mmCIF file of C-alpha atoms and ligand atoms in Angstrom:
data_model
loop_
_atom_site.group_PDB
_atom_site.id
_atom_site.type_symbol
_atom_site.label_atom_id
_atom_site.label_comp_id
_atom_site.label_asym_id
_atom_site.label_seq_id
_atom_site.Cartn_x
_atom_site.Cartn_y
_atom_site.Cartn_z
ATOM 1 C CA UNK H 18 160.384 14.622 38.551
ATOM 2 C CA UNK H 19 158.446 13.313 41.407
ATOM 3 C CA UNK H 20 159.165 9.571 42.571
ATOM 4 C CA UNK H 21 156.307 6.906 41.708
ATOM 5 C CA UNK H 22 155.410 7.037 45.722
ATOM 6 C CA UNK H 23 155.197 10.688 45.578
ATOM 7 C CA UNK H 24 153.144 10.946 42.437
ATOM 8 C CA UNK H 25 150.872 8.329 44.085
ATOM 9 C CA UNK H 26 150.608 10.917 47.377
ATOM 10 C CA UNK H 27 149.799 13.633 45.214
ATOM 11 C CA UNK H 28 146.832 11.326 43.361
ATOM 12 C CA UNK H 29 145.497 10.234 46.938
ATOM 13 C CA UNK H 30 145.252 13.899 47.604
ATOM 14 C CA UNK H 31 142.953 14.572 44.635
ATOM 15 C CA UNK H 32 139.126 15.228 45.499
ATOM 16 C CA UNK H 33 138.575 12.782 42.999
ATOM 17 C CA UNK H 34 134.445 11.638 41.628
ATOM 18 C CA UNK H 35 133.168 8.450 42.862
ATOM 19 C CA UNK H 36 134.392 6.664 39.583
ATOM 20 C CA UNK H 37 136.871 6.998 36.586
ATOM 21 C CA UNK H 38 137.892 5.383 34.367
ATOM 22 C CA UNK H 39 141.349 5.251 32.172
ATOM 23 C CA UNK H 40 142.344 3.697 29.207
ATOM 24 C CA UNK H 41 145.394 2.752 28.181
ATOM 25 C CA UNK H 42 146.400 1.217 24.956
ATOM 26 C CA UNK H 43 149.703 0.052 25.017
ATOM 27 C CA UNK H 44 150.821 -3.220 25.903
ATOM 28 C CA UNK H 45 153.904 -2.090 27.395
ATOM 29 C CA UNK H 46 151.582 0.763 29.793
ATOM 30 C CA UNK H 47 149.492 -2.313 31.122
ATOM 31 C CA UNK H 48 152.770 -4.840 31.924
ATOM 32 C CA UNK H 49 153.996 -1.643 34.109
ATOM 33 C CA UNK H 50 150.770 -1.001 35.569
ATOM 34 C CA UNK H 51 149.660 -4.686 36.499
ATOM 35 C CA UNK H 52 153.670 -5.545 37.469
ATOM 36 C CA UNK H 53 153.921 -2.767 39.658
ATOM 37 C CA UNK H 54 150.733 -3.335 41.306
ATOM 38 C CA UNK H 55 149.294 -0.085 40.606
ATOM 39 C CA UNK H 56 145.454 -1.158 40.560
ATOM 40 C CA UNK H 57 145.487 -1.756 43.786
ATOM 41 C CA UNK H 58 148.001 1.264 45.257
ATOM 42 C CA UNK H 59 145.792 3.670 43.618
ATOM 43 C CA UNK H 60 142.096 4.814 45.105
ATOM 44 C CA UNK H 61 139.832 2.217 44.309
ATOM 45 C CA UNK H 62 137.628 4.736 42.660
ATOM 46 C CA UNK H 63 140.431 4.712 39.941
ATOM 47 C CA UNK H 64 139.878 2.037 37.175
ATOM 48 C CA UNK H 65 142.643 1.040 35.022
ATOM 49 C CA UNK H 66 141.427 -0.511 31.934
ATOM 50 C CA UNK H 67 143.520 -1.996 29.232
ATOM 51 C CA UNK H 68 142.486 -0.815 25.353
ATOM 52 C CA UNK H 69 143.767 -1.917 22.113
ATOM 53 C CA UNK H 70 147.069 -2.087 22.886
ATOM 54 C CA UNK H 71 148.137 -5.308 21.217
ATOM 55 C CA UNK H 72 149.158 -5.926 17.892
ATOM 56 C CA UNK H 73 149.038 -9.405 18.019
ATOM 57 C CA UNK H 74 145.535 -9.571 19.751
ATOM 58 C CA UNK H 75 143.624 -7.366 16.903
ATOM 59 C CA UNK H 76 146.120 -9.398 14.009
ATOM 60 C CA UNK H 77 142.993 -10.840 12.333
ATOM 61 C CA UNK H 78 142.231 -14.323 11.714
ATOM 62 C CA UNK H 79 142.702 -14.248 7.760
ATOM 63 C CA UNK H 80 145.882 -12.714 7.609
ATOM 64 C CA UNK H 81 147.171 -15.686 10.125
ATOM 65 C CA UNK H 82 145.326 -18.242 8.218
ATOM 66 C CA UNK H 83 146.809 -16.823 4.995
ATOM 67 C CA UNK H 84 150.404 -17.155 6.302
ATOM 68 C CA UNK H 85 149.818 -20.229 7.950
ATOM 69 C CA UNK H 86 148.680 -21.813 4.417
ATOM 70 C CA UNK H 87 151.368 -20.303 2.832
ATOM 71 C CA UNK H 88 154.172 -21.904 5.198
ATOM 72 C CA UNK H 89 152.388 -25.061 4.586
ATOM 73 C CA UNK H 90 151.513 -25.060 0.784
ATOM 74 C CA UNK H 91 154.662 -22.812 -0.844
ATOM 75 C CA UNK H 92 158.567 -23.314 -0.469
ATOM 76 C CA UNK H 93 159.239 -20.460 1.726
ATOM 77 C CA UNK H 94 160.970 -19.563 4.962
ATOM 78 C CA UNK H 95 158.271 -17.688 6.833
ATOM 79 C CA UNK H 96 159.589 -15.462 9.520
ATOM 80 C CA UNK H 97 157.379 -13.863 12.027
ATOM 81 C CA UNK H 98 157.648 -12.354 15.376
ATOM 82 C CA UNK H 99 157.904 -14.968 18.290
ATOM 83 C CA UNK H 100 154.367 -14.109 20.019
ATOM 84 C CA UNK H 101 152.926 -15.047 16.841
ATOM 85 C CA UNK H 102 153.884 -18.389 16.587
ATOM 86 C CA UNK H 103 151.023 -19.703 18.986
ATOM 87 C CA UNK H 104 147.945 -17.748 18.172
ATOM 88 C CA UNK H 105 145.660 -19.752 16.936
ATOM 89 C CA UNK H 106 142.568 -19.657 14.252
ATOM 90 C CA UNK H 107 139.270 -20.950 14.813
ATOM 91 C CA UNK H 108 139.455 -24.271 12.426
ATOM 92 C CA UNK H 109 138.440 -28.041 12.995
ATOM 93 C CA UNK H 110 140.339 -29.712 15.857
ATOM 94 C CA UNK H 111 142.091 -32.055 13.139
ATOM 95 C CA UNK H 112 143.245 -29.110 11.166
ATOM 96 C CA UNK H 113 146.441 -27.326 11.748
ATOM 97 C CA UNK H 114 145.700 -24.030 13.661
ATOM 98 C CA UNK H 115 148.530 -21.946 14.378
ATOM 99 C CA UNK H 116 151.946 -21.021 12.842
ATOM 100 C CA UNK H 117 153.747 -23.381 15.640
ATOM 101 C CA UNK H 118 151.442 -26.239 14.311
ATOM 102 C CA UNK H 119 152.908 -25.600 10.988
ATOM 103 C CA UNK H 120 156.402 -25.607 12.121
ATOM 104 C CA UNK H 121 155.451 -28.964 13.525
ATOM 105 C CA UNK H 122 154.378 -30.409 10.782
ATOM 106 C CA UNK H 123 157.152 -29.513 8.399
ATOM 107 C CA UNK H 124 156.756 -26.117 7.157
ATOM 108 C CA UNK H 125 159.716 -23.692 7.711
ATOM 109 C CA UNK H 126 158.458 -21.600 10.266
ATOM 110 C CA UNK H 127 161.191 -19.181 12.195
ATOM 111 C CA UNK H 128 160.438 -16.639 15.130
ATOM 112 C CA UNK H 129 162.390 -13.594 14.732
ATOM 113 C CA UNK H 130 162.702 -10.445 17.210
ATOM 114 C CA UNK H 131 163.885 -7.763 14.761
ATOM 115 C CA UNK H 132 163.492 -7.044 10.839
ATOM 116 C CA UNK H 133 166.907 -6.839 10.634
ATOM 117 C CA UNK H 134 166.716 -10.815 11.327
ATOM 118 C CA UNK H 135 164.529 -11.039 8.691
ATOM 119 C CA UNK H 136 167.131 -9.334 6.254
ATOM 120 C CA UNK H 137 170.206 -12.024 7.912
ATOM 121 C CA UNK H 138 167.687 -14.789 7.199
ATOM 122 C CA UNK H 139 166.658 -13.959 3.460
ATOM 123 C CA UNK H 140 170.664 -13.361 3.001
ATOM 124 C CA UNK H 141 171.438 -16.914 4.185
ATOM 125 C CA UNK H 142 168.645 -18.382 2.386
ATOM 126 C CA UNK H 143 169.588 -16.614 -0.927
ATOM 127 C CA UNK H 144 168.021 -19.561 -2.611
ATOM 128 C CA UNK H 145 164.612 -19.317 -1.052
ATOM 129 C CA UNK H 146 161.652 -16.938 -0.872
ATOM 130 C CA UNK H 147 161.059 -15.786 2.756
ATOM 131 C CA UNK H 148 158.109 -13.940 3.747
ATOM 132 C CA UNK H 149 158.101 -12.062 6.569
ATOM 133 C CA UNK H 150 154.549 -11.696 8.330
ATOM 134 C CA UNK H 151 154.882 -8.391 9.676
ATOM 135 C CA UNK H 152 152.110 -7.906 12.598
ATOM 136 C CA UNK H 153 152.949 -4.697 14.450
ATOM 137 C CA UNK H 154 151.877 -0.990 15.389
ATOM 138 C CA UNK H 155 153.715 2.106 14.116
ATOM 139 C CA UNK H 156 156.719 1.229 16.165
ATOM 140 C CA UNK H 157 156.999 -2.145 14.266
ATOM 141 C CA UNK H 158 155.836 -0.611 11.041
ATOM 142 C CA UNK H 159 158.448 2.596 10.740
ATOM 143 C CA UNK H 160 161.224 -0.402 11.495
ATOM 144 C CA UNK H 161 159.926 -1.899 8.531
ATOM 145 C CA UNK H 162 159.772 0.670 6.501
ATOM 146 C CA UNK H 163 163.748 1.820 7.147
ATOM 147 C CA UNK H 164 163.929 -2.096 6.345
ATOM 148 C CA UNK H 165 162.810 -1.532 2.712
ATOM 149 C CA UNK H 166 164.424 1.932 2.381
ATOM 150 C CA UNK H 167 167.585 0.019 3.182
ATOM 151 C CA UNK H 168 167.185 -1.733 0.171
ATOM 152 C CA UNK H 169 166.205 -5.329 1.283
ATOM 153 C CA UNK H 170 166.820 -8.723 -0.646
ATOM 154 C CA UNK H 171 164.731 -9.617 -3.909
ATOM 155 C CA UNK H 172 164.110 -12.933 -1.955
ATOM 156 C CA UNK H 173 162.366 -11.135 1.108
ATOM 157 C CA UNK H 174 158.728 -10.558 0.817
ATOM 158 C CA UNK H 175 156.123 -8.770 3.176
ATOM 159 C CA UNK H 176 153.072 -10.354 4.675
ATOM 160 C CA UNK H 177 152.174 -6.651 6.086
ATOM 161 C CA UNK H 178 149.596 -6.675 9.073
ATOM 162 C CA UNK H 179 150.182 -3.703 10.349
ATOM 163 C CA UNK H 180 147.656 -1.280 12.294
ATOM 164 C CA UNK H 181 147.553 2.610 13.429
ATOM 165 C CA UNK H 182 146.852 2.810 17.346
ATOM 166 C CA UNK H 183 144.513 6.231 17.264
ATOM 167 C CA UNK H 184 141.721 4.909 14.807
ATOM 168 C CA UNK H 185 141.276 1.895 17.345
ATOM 169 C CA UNK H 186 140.441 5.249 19.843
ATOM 170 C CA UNK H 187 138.857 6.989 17.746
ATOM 171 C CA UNK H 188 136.283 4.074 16.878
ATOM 172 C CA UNK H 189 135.637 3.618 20.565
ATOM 173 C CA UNK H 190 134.857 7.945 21.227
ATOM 174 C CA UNK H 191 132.810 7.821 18.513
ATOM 175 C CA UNK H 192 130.344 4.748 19.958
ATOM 176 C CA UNK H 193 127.861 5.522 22.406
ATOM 177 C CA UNK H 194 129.780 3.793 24.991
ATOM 178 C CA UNK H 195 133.473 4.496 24.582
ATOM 179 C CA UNK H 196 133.834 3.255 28.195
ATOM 180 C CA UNK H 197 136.343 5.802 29.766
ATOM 181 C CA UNK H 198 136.988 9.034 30.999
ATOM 182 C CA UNK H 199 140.493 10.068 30.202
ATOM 183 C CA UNK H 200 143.111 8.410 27.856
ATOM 184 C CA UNK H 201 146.575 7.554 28.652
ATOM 185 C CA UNK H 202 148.085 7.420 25.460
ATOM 186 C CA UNK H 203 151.090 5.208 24.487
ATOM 187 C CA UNK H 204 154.627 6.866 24.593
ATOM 188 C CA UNK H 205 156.418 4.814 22.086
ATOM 189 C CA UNK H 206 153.929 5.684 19.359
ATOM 190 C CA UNK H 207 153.801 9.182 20.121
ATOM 191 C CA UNK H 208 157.652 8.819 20.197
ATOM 192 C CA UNK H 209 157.578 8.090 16.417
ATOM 193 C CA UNK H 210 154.396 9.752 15.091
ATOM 194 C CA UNK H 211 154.336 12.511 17.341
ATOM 195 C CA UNK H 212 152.128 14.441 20.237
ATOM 196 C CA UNK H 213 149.622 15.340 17.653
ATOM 197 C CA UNK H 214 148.019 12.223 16.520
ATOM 198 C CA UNK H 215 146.506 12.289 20.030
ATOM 199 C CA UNK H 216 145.544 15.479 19.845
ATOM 200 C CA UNK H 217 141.957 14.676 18.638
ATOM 201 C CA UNK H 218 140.854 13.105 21.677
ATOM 202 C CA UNK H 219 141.241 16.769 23.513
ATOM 203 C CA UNK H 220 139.809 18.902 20.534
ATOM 204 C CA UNK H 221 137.081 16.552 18.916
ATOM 205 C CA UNK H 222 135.717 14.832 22.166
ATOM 206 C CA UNK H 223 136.680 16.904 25.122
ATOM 207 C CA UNK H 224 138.615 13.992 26.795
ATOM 208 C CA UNK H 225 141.869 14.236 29.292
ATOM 209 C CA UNK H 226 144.708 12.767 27.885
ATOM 210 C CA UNK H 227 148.293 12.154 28.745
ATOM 211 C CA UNK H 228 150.756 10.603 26.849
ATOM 212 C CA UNK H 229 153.102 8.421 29.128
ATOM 213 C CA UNK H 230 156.644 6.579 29.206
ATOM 214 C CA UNK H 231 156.773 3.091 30.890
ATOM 215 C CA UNK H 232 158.471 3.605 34.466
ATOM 216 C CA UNK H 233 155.518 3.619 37.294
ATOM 217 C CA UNK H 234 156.475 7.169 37.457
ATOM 218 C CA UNK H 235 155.602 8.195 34.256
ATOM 219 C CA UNK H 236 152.343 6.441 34.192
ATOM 220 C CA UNK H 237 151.456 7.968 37.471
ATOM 221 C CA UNK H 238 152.443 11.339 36.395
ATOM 222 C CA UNK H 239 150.156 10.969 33.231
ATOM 223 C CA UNK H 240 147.364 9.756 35.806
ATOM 224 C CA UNK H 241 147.938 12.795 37.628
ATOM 225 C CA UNK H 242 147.797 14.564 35.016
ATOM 226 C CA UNK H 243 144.420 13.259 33.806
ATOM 227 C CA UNK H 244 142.740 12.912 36.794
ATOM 228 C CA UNK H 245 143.103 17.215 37.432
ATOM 229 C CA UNK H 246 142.153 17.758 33.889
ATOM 230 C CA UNK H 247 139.134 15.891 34.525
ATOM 231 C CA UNK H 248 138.677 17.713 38.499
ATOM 232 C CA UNK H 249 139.090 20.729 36.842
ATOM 233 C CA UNK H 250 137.347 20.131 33.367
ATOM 234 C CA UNK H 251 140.165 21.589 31.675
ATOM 235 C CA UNK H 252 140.999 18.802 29.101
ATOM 236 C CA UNK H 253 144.389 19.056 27.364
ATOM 237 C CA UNK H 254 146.995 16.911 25.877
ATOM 238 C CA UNK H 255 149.918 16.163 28.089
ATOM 239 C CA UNK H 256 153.108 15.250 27.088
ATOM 240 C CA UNK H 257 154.629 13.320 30.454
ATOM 241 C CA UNK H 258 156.895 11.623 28.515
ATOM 242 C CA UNK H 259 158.844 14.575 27.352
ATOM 243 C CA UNK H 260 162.338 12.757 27.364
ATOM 244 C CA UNK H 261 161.460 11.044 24.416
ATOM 245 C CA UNK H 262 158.324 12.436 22.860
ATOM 246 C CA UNK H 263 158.805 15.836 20.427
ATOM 247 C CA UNK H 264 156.386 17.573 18.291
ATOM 248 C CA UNK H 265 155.902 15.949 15.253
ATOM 249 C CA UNK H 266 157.453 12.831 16.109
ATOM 250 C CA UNK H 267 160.814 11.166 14.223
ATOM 251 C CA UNK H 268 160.797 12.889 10.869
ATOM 252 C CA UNK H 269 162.805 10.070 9.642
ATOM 253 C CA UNK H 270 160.682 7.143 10.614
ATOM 254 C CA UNK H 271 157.445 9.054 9.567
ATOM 255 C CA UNK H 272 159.076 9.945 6.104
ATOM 256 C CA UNK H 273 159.940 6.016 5.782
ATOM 257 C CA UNK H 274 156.548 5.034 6.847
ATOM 258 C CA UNK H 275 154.955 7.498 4.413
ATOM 259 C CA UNK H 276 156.975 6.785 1.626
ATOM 260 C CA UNK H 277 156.978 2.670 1.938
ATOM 261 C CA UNK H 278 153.223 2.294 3.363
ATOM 262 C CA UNK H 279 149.834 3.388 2.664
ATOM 263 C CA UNK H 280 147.095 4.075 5.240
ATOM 264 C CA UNK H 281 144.142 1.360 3.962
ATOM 265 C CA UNK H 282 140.799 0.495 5.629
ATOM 266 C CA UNK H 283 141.981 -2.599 7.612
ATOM 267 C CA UNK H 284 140.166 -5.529 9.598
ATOM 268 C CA UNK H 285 140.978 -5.922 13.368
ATOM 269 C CA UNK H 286 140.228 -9.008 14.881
ATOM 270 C CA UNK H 287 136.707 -9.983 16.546
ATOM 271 C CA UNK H 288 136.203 -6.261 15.873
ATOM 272 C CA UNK H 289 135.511 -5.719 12.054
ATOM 273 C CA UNK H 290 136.916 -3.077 9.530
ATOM 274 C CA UNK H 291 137.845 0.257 10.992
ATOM 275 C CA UNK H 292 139.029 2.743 7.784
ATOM 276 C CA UNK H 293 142.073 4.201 7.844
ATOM 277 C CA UNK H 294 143.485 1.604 10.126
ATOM 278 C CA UNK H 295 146.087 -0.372 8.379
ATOM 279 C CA UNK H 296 149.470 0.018 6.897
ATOM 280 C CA UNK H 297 150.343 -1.743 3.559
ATOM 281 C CA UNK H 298 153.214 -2.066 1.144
ATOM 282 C CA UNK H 299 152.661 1.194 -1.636
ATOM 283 C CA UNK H 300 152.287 -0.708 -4.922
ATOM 284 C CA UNK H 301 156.080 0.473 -6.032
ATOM 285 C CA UNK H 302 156.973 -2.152 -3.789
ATOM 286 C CA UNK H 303 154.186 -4.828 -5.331
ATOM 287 C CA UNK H 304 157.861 -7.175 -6.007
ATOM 288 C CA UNK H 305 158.341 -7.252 -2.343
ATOM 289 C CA UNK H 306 154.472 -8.102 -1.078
ATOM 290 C CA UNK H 307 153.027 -11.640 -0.567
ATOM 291 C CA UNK H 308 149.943 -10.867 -0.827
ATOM 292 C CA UNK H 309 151.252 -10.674 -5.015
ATOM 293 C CA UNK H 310 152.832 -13.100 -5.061
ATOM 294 C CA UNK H 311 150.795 -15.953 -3.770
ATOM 295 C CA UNK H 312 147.639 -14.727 -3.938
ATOM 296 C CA UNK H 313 145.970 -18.577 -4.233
ATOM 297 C CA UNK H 314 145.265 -18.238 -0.638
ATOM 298 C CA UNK H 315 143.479 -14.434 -0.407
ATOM 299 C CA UNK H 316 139.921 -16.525 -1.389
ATOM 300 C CA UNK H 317 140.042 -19.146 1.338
ATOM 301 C CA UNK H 318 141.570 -16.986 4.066
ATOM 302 C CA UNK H 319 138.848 -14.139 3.416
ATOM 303 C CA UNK H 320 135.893 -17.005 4.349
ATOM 304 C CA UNK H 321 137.755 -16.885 7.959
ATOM 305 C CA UNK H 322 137.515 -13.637 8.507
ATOM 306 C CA UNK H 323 135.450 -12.740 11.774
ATOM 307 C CA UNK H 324 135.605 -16.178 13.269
ATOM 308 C CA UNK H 325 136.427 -16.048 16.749
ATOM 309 C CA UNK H 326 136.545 -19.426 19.172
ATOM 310 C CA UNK H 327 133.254 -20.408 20.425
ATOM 311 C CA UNK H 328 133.277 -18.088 24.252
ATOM 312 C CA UNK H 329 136.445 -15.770 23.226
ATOM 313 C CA UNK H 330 135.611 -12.615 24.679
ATOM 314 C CA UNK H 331 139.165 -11.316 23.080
ATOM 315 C CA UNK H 332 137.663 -8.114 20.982
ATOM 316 C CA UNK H 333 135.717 -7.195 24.035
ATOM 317 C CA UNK H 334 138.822 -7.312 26.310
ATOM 318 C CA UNK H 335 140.991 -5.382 23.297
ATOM 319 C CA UNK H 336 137.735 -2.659 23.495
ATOM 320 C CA UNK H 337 137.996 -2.236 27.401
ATOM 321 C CA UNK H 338 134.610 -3.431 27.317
ATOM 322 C CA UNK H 339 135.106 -6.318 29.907
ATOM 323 C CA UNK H 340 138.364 -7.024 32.271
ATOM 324 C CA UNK H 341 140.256 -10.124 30.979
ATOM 325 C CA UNK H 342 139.332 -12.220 34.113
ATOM 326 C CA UNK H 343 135.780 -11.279 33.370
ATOM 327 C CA UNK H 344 136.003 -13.623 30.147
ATOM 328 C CA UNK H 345 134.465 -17.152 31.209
ATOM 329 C CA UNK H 346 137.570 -18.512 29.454
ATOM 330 C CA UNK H 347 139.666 -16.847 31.704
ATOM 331 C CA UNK H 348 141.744 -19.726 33.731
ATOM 332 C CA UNK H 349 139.424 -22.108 33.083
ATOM 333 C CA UNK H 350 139.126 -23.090 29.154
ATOM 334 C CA UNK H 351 141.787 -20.624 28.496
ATOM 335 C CA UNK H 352 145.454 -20.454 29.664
ATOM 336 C CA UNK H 353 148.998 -19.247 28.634
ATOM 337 C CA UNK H 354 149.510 -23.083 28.285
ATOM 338 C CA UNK H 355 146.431 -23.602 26.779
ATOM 339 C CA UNK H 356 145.667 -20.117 25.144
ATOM 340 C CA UNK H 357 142.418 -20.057 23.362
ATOM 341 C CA UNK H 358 142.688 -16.524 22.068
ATOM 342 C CA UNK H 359 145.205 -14.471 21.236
ATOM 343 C CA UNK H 360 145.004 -11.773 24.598
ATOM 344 C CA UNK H 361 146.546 -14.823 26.132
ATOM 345 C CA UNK H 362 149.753 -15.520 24.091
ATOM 346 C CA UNK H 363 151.115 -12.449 23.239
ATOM 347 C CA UNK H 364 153.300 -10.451 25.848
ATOM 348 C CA UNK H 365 151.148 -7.425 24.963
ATOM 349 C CA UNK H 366 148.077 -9.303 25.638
ATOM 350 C CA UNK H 367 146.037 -7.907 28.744
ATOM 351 C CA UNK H 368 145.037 -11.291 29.668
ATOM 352 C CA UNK H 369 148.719 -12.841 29.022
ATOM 353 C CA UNK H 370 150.157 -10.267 31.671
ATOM 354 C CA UNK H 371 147.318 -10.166 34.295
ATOM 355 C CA UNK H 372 147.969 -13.991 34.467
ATOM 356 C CA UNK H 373 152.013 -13.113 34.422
ATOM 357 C CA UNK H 374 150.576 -11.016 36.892
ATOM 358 C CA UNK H 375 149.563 -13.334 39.388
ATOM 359 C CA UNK H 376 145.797 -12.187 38.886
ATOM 360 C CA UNK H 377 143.458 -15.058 39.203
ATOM 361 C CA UNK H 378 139.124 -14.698 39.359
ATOM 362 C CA UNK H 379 139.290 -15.996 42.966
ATOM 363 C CA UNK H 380 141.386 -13.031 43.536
ATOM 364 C CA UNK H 381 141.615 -9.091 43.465
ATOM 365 C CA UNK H 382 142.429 -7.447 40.150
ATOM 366 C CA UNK H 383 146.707 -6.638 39.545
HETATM 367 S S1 SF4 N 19 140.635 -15.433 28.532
HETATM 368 FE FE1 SF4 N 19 141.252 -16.271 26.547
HETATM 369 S S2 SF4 N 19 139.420 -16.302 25.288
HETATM 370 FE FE2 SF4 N 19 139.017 -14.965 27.051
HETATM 371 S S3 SF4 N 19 139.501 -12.943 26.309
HETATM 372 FE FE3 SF4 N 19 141.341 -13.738 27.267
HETATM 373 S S4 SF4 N 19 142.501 -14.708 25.610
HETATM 374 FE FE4 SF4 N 19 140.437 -14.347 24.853
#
């Protein structure tokens, strides 16, 4: 396998067009790319844009709303992944906003990094209900799924928020303006749902794609890969991540996930309901879903659905339609200190890590 600088000689090398355009949609592809500096090593005609590739960022408003009023109103533990915690929902100044809000004013609010924490907690807690508010992508969802087919504690419950990358894709190819060339498609996901998922992009829509680890390397090779494809208008799918990626993905997550979840039309944040986009608990496991079990706060948390702050540009960044420092939030209104959307508090967020980045409007792109 070439080395990242060698892969990079071998792009520089390409009789490339005057402009193209990549998308990624990983969270994990963009920290590598902006941390590594690759924007600017690569020909400027290059552009690297970030897609929906956080989980966090799409999360929509009522499912944080609903499991922010449920902290507050029910006597529960509510466990949720760290990034989370700070995300807030567009409400009145004087009301509480955000799950770290709730936390602070009483509610039992606890950032976890794995569902098996959520599984220690509701052990320890054997006297409480604890709801887990489970905001992820496949490779968060299959985890929960071999959660339940563990066999997981009557006190746990699921707030389930969980999305399917490719529909997200598939949306965008099937606009007018899907924005990009080629696809760079995220190795983790392929990793558990296999190659194939991707393969659409290729067959339907006649668009280079590459599916790529995290290393520089392997995002350069998948680059590489594109970028020919495209030269040579001979679109395939790639697999540069073959270390880890095998037809038809992990059998065993996939049967979990199959078995545990159903595919349901699902709301994305700032972006509206894309169908066959979300992951819920099958109704065999009704016992174990919050949603059931306090449903008092379905009605209220529905009337915030689509509210996004006043200026958040956060579903257009998530689309790749604008670059996060292209926002007029961007370092002024909005900050990692001061985050106004949620592209700027979650680690997967392309406007979190362009700021981690160093990338500023005065200045160049990462
Ligand atoms: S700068 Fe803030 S408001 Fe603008 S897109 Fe990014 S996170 Fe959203």
């Amino acid at each position: 396998m070439p080395s990242a600088r060698e892969w990079l000689e071998k792009i520089r090398a390409l009789p490339l067009p005057a402009r193209v355009r990549l998308m990624n949609v990983c969270g994990g592809h963009e920290r590598s790319i902006s941390m590594a500096g690759l924007r600017k090593a690569l020909p400027s005609q290059i552009e690297l844009i970030p897609g929906p590739g956080c989980p966090v960022c799409v999360c929509p408003e009522q499912d944080i709303y609903q499991a922010i009023q449920m902290a507050l109103h029910e006597d529960i533990v509510l466990v949720t992944f760290g990034d989370m915690l700070r995300v807030p929902v567009n409400v009145g100044k004087r009301t509480i906003r955000s799950l770290e809000q709730a936390k602070a004013a009483g509610a039992d609010v606890r950032p976890i990094a794995s569902p098996l924490e959520a599984v220690t907690i509701a052990r320890a807690e054997a006297q409480k209900t604890v709801v887990f508010f489970a905001a992820g992508f496949e490779t968060t969802c299959a985890p929960v799924a071999g959660m339940i087919a563990e066999g997981i504690p009557e006190n746990l419950l699921l707030l389930m928020s969980g999305r399917l990358t490719w529909p997200a894709v598939a949306m965008l190819l099937e606009s007018e303006q899907p924005g990009f060339d080629a696809l760079i498609a995220p190795g983790h996901v392929a990793t558990v749902m296999g190659p194939e998922e991707w393969q659409f992009v290729v067959d339907k829509h006649g668009i280079p794609a590459a599916i790529a680890g995290f290393t520089p390397d392997s995002l350069l090779a998948a680059t590489y890969s594109v970028l020919r494809q495209l030269i040579e208008e001979r679109p395939f799918l790639d697999n540069c991540y073959p270390r880890a990626v095998r037809p038809g993905g992990n059998h065993l997550a996939r049967q979990c996930l199959e078995t545990r979840m159903e595919v349901v039309d699902a709301p994305w944040r700032g972006i509206g309901i894309i169908p066959a986009s979300g992951f819920e608990l099958r109704p065999a496991f009704a016992d174990h879903n919050a949603r059931t079990r306090f449903p008092d706060f379905a009605e209220d948390a529905r009337r915030h659905a689509g509210e996004m702050p006043p200026g958040c540009d956060c579903a257009r960044v998530v689309l790749g339609k604008i670059t996060p420092t292209e926002c007029r939030l961007y370092e002024t209104a909005c900050t990692p200190r001061n985050p106004v959307g949620p592209c700027m508090v979650s680690d997967e967020g392309a406007c979190r890590i362009w700021w981690a980045a160093g990338v500023r409007k005065s200045r160049d792109a990462a």
